[in-house]
XYZ file of C-alpha atoms in Angstrom:
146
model
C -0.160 -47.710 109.020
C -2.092 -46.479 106.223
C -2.009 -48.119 102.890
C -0.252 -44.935 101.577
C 2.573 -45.067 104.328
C 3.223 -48.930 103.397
C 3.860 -47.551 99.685
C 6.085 -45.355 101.034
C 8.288 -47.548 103.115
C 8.240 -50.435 99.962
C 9.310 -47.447 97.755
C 12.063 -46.884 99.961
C 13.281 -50.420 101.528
C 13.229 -51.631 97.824
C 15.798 -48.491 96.845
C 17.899 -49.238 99.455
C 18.425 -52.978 98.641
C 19.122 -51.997 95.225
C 21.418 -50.170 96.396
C 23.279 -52.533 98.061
C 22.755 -51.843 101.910
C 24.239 -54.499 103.192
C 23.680 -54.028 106.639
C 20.169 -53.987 107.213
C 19.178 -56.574 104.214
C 21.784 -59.016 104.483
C 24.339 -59.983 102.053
C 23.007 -62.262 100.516
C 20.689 -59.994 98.220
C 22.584 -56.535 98.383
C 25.863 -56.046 96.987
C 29.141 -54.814 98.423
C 29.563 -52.199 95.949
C 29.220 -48.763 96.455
C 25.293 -48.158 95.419
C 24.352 -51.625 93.434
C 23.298 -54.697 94.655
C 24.007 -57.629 92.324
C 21.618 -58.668 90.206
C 17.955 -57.457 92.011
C 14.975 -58.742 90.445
C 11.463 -59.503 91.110
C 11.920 -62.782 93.096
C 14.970 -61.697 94.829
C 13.647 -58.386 95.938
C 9.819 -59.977 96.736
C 11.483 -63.228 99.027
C 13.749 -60.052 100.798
C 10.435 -58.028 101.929
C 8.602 -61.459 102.324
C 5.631 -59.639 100.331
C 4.311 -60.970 97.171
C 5.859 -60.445 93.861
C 2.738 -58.988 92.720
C 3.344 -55.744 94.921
C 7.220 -55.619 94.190
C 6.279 -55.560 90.738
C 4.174 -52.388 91.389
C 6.895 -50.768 92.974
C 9.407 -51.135 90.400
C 6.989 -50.165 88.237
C 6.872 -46.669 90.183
C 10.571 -46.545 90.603
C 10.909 -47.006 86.680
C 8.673 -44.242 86.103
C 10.395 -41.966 88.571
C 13.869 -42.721 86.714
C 15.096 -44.010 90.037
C 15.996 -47.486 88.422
C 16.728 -49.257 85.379
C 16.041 -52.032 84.138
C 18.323 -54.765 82.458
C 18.768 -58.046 80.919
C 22.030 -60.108 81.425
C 24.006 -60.893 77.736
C 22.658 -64.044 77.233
C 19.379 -64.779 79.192
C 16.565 -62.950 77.892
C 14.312 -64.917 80.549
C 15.197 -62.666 83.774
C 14.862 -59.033 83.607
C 17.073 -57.519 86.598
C 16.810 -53.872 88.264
C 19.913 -51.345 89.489
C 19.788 -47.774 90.612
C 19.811 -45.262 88.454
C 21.696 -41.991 88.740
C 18.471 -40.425 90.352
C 17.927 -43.619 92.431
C 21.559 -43.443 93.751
C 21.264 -39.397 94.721
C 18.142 -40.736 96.748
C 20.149 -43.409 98.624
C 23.146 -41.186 99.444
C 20.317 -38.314 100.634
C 18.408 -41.223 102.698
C 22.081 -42.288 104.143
C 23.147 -39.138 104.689
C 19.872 -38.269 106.834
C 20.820 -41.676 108.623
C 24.310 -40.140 109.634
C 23.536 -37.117 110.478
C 20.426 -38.125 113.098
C 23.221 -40.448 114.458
C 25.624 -37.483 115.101
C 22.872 -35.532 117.046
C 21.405 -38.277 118.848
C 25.190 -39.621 119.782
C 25.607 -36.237 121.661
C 22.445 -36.127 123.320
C 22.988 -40.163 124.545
C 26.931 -39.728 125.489
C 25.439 -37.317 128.253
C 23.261 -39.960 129.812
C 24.386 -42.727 132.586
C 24.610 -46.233 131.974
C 21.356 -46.245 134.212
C 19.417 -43.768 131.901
C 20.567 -45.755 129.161
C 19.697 -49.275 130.276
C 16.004 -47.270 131.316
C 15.492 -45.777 128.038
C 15.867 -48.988 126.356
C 13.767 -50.892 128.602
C 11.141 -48.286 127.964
C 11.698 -48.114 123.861
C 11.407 -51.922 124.157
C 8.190 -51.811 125.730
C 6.574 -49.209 123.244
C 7.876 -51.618 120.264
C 6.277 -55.014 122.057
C 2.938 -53.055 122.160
C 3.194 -51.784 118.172
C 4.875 -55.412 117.147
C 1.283 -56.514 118.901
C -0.563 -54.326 117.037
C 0.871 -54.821 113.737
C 0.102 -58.596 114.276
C -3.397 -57.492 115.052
C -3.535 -55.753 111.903
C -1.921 -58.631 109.709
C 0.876 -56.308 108.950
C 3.922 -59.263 110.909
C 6.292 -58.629 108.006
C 7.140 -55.075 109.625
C 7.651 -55.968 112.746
């Protein structure tokens, strides 16, 4: 994965835990309502990726400049400076999640044709093909996207 494509995928991952999804970050950082996550900053978001805070710090830094978040200070504490999706950030998450359901709905056709053999073959084969890039990745000293 080139340096570039790592951007990328930090850009992203880090939009969708400010959004709150839930379901692949755990609840413990993303929020249960509808497109914020409670209280996202540096720390928080840097311990969630397991990458520095040095390189989430970057990213928000992008993400400011793109208008896709905001950033915010609690009433109060003037310490911790917190981040939350912005209007732009949020019309990227829905876009991203909408991409998400529609794949699903094409690929769910496609797969409710296919026996419980094919099935249980296909996954034995996709499991493979991630075991060799997981090894890779290690290889590479890129572990935290496996």
């Amino acid at each position: 994965m080139t340096v570039f494509a790592q951007k990328k995928v930090r850009t992203r991952c880090i939009l969708v835990l400010l959004a709150g999804d839930s379901a692949q970050l755990g609840e413990s950082i993303a929020g249960k309502d509808e497109g914020q996550g409670p209280d996202s900053n540096v720390t928080k978001l840097a311990k969630a990726f397991q990458v520095t805070r040095g390189a989430i710090s970057k990213v928000t830094k992008r993400l400011l400049e793109m208008g896709a978040i905001e950033r915010y200070q609690k009433p109060g504490n003037n310490k911790e400076i917190y981040y939350r999706l912005s209007d732009i950030g949020r019309g990227i998450y829905w876009g991203h999640e909408k991409m998400h359901q529609t794949r699903i709905a094409r690929d769910s056709a496609y797969f409710s044709q296919l026996s419980e053999e094919e099935k249980d073959r296909l996954i034995e084969i996709l499991n493979k093909i991630y075991g060799q890039i997981a090894e890779e990745l290690k290889t590479m000293g890129l572990d935290n996207y496996i």
